[in-house]
Coordinates of C-alpha atoms in Angstrom, one line a residue:
X1 CA 175.6 58.0 -31.7
X2 CA 174.3 60.2 -34.4
X3 CA 171.3 60.1 -36.8
X4 CA 171.5 61.1 -40.5
X5 CA 168.4 61.9 -42.5
X6 CA 168.4 62.5 -46.3
X7 CA 165.6 62.8 -48.8
X8 CA 164.9 63.2 -52.4
X9 CA 161.4 64.3 -53.5
X10 CA 162.3 63.2 -57.1
X11 CA 163.1 59.6 -55.9
X12 CA 166.9 59.9 -56.5
X13 CA 168.5 57.7 -53.9
X14 CA 172.0 59.0 -54.5
X15 CA 170.7 62.5 -53.7
X16 CA 169.1 61.2 -50.5
X17 CA 172.3 59.6 -49.2
X18 CA 174.6 62.5 -50.1
X19 CA 176.8 63.1 -47.1
X20 CA 176.2 59.7 -45.5
X21 CA 179.5 58.1 -44.6
X22 CA 180.2 55.0 -42.5
X23 CA 176.6 54.1 -41.5
X24 CA 176.1 51.4 -39.0
X25 CA 172.4 51.0 -39.6
X26 CA 170.1 52.3 -42.4
X27 CA 166.3 52.6 -42.7
X28 CA 164.9 53.1 -46.2
X29 CA 161.5 54.7 -46.8
X30 CA 160.6 54.6 -50.5
X31 CA 157.7 54.6 -52.9
X32 CA 155.9 51.7 -54.5
X33 CA 157.2 52.3 -58.0
X34 CA 160.9 52.4 -57.2
X35 CA 161.1 50.4 -53.9
X36 CA 162.8 47.3 -55.3
X37 CA 165.3 49.4 -57.3
X38 CA 166.1 51.5 -54.3
X39 CA 166.7 48.4 -52.1
X40 CA 169.2 47.0 -54.6
X41 CA 170.9 50.3 -55.1
X42 CA 171.2 51.0 -51.4
X43 CA 172.9 47.6 -50.8
X44 CA 175.4 48.4 -53.6
X45 CA 176.2 51.8 -52.1
X46 CA 176.6 50.4 -48.5
X47 CA 177.3 46.7 -48.8
X48 CA 177.0 44.7 -45.7
X49 CA 175.5 47.5 -43.6
X50 CA 172.4 46.3 -41.7
X51 CA 169.3 47.8 -43.2
X52 CA 165.5 47.6 -43.2
X53 CA 163.0 49.3 -45.5
X54 CA 159.4 49.8 -46.4
X55 CA 157.1 51.7 -48.6
X56 CA 155.7 54.9 -47.1
X57 CA 156.0 58.6 -46.6
X58 CA 158.7 60.0 -44.3
X59 CA 159.8 63.2 -42.7
X60 CA 162.2 65.3 -40.8
X61 CA 161.2 69.0 -40.8
X62 CA 159.0 68.3 -43.8
X63 CA 157.1 65.4 -45.3
X64 CA 158.3 63.5 -48.3
X65 CA 155.0 62.3 -49.9
X66 CA 156.7 60.8 -52.9
X67 CA 160.3 60.1 -53.6
X68 CA 162.6 58.5 -51.0
X69 CA 164.0 59.1 -47.6
X70 CA 166.9 57.5 -45.7
X71 CA 167.5 57.5 -41.9
X72 CA 170.8 56.1 -40.7
X73 CA 172.6 55.7 -37.4
X74 CA 176.4 56.2 -37.1
X75 CA 179.1 56.4 -34.5
X76 CA 178.0 54.2 -31.7
X77 CA 175.4 51.5 -32.4
X78 CA 175.5 47.8 -32.6
X79 CA 172.8 46.4 -34.9
X80 CA 171.5 43.0 -36.2
X81 CA 168.8 43.2 -38.9
X82 CA 166.7 40.2 -40.2
X83 CA 163.2 39.2 -41.2
X84 CA 160.3 37.0 -40.0
X85 CA 158.5 35.6 -43.0
X86 CA 155.0 34.2 -43.5
X87 CA 153.5 36.7 -41.1
X88 CA 150.0 36.0 -42.3
X89 CA 150.2 32.4 -41.2
X90 CA 153.3 31.4 -39.2
X91 CA 155.8 34.1 -38.2
X92 CA 156.9 32.0 -35.2
X93 CA 158.5 29.6 -37.7
X94 CA 161.4 32.1 -38.0
X95 CA 161.7 33.1 -34.4
X96 CA 165.2 31.7 -34.1
X97 CA 166.4 34.5 -36.3
X98 CA 165.2 37.1 -33.7
X99 CA 166.7 35.1 -30.9
X100 CA 170.0 35.1 -32.7
X101 CA 169.9 38.8 -33.3
X102 CA 169.3 39.6 -29.7
X103 CA 172.3 37.4 -28.7
X104 CA 174.5 39.1 -31.3
X105 CA 173.7 42.6 -30.1
X106 CA 173.8 41.7 -26.4
X107 CA 171.9 44.6 -25.0
X108 CA 169.1 45.1 -22.4
X109 CA 166.0 47.3 -22.2
X110 CA 168.2 50.1 -20.9
X111 CA 170.2 50.6 -24.1
X112 CA 168.5 48.5 -26.8
X113 CA 165.4 48.8 -28.9
X114 CA 163.7 46.8 -31.7
X115 CA 162.6 48.8 -34.7
X116 CA 160.3 47.0 -37.1
X117 CA 158.6 47.6 -40.5
X118 CA 155.7 45.2 -41.1
X119 CA 153.7 44.1 -44.1
X120 CA 150.6 43.1 -42.2
X121 CA 149.0 40.9 -39.5
X122 CA 150.5 43.3 -37.0
X123 CA 148.9 42.0 -33.8
X124 CA 150.1 38.4 -34.4
X125 CA 153.6 39.7 -35.4
X126 CA 153.9 41.7 -32.2
X127 CA 152.8 38.9 -30.0
X128 CA 155.4 36.7 -31.7
X129 CA 158.2 39.1 -31.4
X130 CA 157.4 39.9 -27.8
X131 CA 158.0 36.3 -26.8
X132 CA 161.7 37.0 -27.3
X133 CA 162.0 40.7 -26.5
X134 CA 160.3 40.4 -23.1
X135 CA 163.0 38.1 -21.8
X136 CA 165.4 41.0 -21.9
X137 CA 162.8 43.7 -21.5
X138 CA 163.7 45.2 -24.8
X139 CA 161.1 47.8 -26.1
X140 CA 159.8 48.1 -29.6
X141 CA 158.8 50.8 -32.0
X142 CA 157.7 50.3 -35.5
X143 CA 154.9 50.5 -38.0
X144 CA 153.1 49.1 -41.1
X145 CA 154.3 50.0 -44.5
X146 CA 152.3 50.1 -47.8
X147 CA 151.9 47.6 -50.6
X148 CA 152.8 44.4 -48.6
X149 CA 156.5 44.6 -49.1
X150 CA 159.5 45.2 -46.8
X151 CA 163.3 44.9 -47.2
X152 CA 166.1 43.6 -45.1
X153 CA 169.8 43.8 -46.0
X154 CA 169.3 44.4 -49.7
X155 CA 166.5 41.9 -50.3
X156 CA 162.8 42.5 -50.8
X157 CA 160.2 40.3 -48.9
X158 CA 156.5 40.0 -49.1
X159 CA 154.2 38.9 -46.2
X160 CA 157.0 39.6 -43.8
X161 CA 158.3 41.9 -41.0
X162 CA 161.7 43.5 -41.2
X163 CA 163.3 44.2 -37.9
X164 CA 166.5 45.6 -36.4
X165 CA 167.8 45.1 -32.9
X166 CA 169.6 48.4 -32.2
X167 CA 171.9 48.9 -29.2
X168 CA 173.1 52.4 -28.2
X169 CA 176.7 52.0 -27.2
X170 CA 176.8 55.5 -25.7
X171 CA 173.7 55.8 -23.6
X172 CA 170.1 54.9 -22.9
X173 CA 167.1 54.4 -25.1
X174 CA 163.4 54.8 -24.2
X175 CA 160.2 54.4 -26.2
X176 CA 157.1 56.7 -26.0
X177 CA 153.5 56.6 -27.3
X178 CA 151.4 59.6 -27.8
X179 CA 147.5 59.5 -27.7
X180 CA 145.7 62.7 -28.6
X181 CA 142.2 61.2 -27.8
X182 CA 140.2 60.7 -24.6
X183 CA 136.9 59.0 -23.8
X184 CA 133.7 60.5 -25.0
X185 CA 130.8 60.3 -22.5
X186 CA 130.2 56.9 -20.8
X187 CA 129.5 54.8 -23.9
X188 CA 130.6 51.2 -23.6
X189 CA 130.0 48.6 -26.3
X190 CA 130.2 44.8 -26.5
X191 CA 131.4 43.8 -30.0
X192 CA 129.8 40.9 -31.8
X193 CA 129.5 39.6 -35.3
X194 CA 133.1 40.3 -35.9
X195 CA 135.3 39.1 -38.8
X196 CA 138.8 38.7 -37.4
X197 CA 140.3 38.3 -40.9
X198 CA 138.7 41.4 -42.3
X199 CA 138.9 43.5 -39.1
X200 CA 135.1 44.0 -39.2
X201 CA 132.7 44.9 -36.4
X202 CA 129.2 43.6 -37.2
X203 CA 127.3 44.8 -34.1
X204 CA 127.7 46.8 -31.0
X205 CA 125.5 46.0 -28.0
X206 CA 123.4 43.9 -30.4
X207 CA 122.7 46.6 -32.9
X208 CA 124.3 47.1 -36.4
X209 CA 127.7 48.8 -35.7
X210 CA 127.3 51.3 -38.5
X211 CA 123.9 52.5 -37.1
X212 CA 125.2 52.8 -33.5
X213 CA 128.1 55.0 -34.6
X214 CA 126.0 57.1 -37.0
X215 CA 123.2 57.7 -34.4
X216 CA 125.5 58.8 -31.6
X217 CA 127.5 61.2 -33.8
X218 CA 124.7 62.2 -36.2
X219 CA 126.7 61.5 -39.4
X220 CA 126.0 59.9 -42.7
X221 CA 127.7 56.8 -44.1
X222 CA 130.0 59.0 -46.2
X223 CA 130.9 61.2 -43.2
X224 CA 131.9 58.2 -41.0
X225 CA 135.2 57.8 -42.8
X226 CA 136.3 61.3 -41.9
X227 CA 134.5 61.4 -38.5
X228 CA 137.0 58.7 -37.3
X229 CA 139.6 61.4 -37.3
X230 CA 137.6 63.0 -34.5
X231 CA 136.0 60.0 -33.0
X232 CA 137.7 56.6 -33.3
X233 CA 136.9 53.6 -31.1
X234 CA 139.1 52.7 -28.2
X235 CA 139.8 49.4 -26.5
X236 CA 141.0 49.6 -22.9
X237 CA 144.1 47.6 -22.3
X238 CA 145.0 47.8 -18.6
X239 CA 145.8 51.4 -17.9
X240 CA 146.2 52.2 -21.6
X241 CA 143.7 52.7 -24.4
X242 CA 144.3 51.2 -27.9
X243 CA 142.8 53.4 -30.6
X244 CA 140.9 51.6 -33.3
X245 CA 140.3 53.6 -36.6
X246 CA 137.5 53.0 -39.0
X247 CA 138.6 52.0 -42.5
X248 CA 135.3 51.8 -44.3
X249 CA 131.6 51.1 -44.1
X250 CA 130.7 47.6 -45.3
X251 CA 126.9 47.2 -45.3
X252 CA 125.8 47.5 -41.7
X253 CA 129.4 46.6 -40.5
X254 CA 132.4 48.8 -39.8
X255 CA 135.8 47.6 -41.2
X256 CA 138.7 48.8 -39.0
X257 CA 142.4 49.1 -39.2
X258 CA 142.8 46.9 -36.1
X259 CA 141.3 43.5 -35.2
X260 CA 138.3 43.4 -33.0
X261 CA 137.0 40.2 -31.5
X262 CA 133.6 39.1 -30.3
X263 CA 133.0 40.2 -26.7
X264 CA 135.7 42.9 -26.8
X265 CA 134.6 46.0 -24.8
X266 CA 135.0 49.2 -26.8
X267 CA 134.5 52.8 -25.9
X268 CA 134.1 55.9 -28.1
X269 CA 136.9 58.5 -28.1
X270 CA 137.1 62.2 -29.0
X271 CA 139.9 64.4 -30.2
X272 CA 141.7 66.3 -27.5
X273 CA 143.9 69.5 -27.5
X274 CA 146.5 67.8 -29.7
X275 CA 148.8 70.8 -29.8
X276 CA 149.0 70.9 -26.0
X277 CA 149.4 67.1 -25.9
X278 CA 152.3 67.1 -28.4
X279 CA 154.0 69.9 -26.4
X280 CA 153.7 67.8 -23.3
X281 CA 155.3 64.8 -25.0
X282 CA 158.2 67.0 -26.0
X283 CA 158.6 68.3 -22.5
X284 CA 158.5 64.7 -21.1
X285 CA 161.2 63.6 -23.5
X286 CA 163.4 66.6 -22.6
X287 CA 162.9 65.9 -18.9
X288 CA 163.9 62.2 -19.3
X289 CA 166.7 62.9 -21.8
X290 CA 168.4 66.3 -21.2
X291 CA 170.9 65.2 -23.9
X292 CA 169.5 63.5 -27.0
X293 CA 171.4 62.0 -29.9
X294 CA 168.3 61.0 -32.0
X295 CA 164.6 60.5 -32.1
X296 CA 162.9 58.2 -34.6
X297 CA 159.1 58.2 -34.7
X298 CA 156.2 56.6 -36.5
X299 CA 153.2 58.8 -37.1
X300 CA 149.9 57.4 -38.2
X301 CA 148.6 58.3 -41.7
X302 CA 145.4 59.5 -40.1
X303 CA 147.3 61.8 -37.8
X304 CA 149.2 63.1 -40.8
X305 CA 145.8 63.8 -42.6
X306 CA 144.3 65.4 -39.5
X307 CA 147.3 67.6 -38.8
X308 CA 147.6 68.6 -42.5
X309 CA 143.9 69.3 -42.8
X310 CA 144.2 71.7 -39.8
X311 CA 147.4 73.3 -41.1
X312 CA 149.4 71.9 -38.2
X313 CA 151.7 69.3 -39.7
X314 CA 154.5 71.7 -40.6
X315 CA 154.4 73.3 -37.1
X316 CA 154.3 69.9 -35.5
X317 CA 157.5 68.8 -37.3
X318 CA 159.2 72.1 -36.4
X319 CA 158.2 71.6 -32.7
X320 CA 159.6 68.0 -32.8
X321 CA 162.8 69.3 -34.4
X322 CA 163.5 71.1 -31.1
X323 CA 164.4 67.7 -29.7
X324 CA 167.4 67.6 -32.1
X325 CA 167.8 65.1 -34.9
X326 CA 164.2 63.8 -35.5
X327 CA 163.0 61.7 -38.4
X328 CA 160.3 59.2 -39.0
X329 CA 157.8 57.2 -41.0
X330 CA 154.1 57.9 -41.8
X331 CA 152.7 54.4 -41.0
X332 CA 149.4 52.6 -41.7
X333 CA 149.5 51.3 -38.1
X334 CA 151.9 52.0 -35.2
X335 CA 153.7 49.5 -33.0
X336 CA 154.5 50.2 -29.3
X337 CA 156.2 47.3 -27.4
X338 CA 153.6 44.4 -27.8
X339 CA 150.7 46.7 -28.9
X340 CA 149.3 47.4 -32.3
X341 CA 147.7 50.9 -32.3
X342 CA 146.0 53.3 -34.7
X343 CA 146.0 57.1 -34.9
X344 CA 149.0 57.4 -32.6
X345 CA 152.6 58.4 -32.6
X346 CA 155.3 56.1 -31.3
X347 CA 159.0 57.0 -31.0
X348 CA 162.3 55.9 -29.6
X349 CA 164.7 58.3 -28.1
X350 CA 168.5 57.8 -28.0
X351 CA 170.6 59.4 -25.4

């Protein structure tokens, strides 16, 4: 299989798809002002081709902050794309669609992946999707788009998750997750006073969450929002750590980008040598896949801000380009199998 990536910083979809012929699957990454228009136009240009889309920045060797980007797979994939609706209340109501997609594609975890673009309630969505994917050990990579809208096969949906079951007919697939943080000290916190709907942490070890964070790191309320780039929270999940980014200060509480529940055990993280870590990820991929057809990744918005602020984003994308055809989405949350993570990179590699 092969991956195509086209972009237009002015938002001209026809410019973005110039040279794209006979696609077998399309991913649209557009902007809030023209998303609906781009969805309709894409379907007219490539009628009947499975597609998913969302609102967000995208990249190959450079980032498209405004405008539109299109990633497409050709020459050797079998794809079924559909949508689970009502993700804020009852995504399981539509689970038969996903079951049908898996049957249509007919793959296994060795050669098949689920790619999703979500409008919200990510943790619940991933739990729901995984009830089907785990039967065939199919991995998942995806992320959260902006403005609460996604698209599937030429139609825009709100409060939904767009997904595609993608089977590589010419080789293997494998998913990866990159974490550039490690534990800071031996801090351990029991969360309480949480608001699951608003993703708020009220207290840590019985003290106001904001005060605990500020006292340890010696930062003001205003500095907390940028300090999370250096020191997010972490939640241990088996042998893995799920990163939890701070979104805003709300009184004495901390609102996060990921749900925290009462009695969850959290740790404090600190930024590692991210350049060395990204080089190691690239080496791991090259070792696992000496020959690669495509890499599609989702990088967190906070990683994008961190890398850009440290003048590393351009170099990072150049380094990733050494893998071959690499493209991706800047997400508001990243999905890795059944996990909803923050400040991470997830990707799928096609042999």
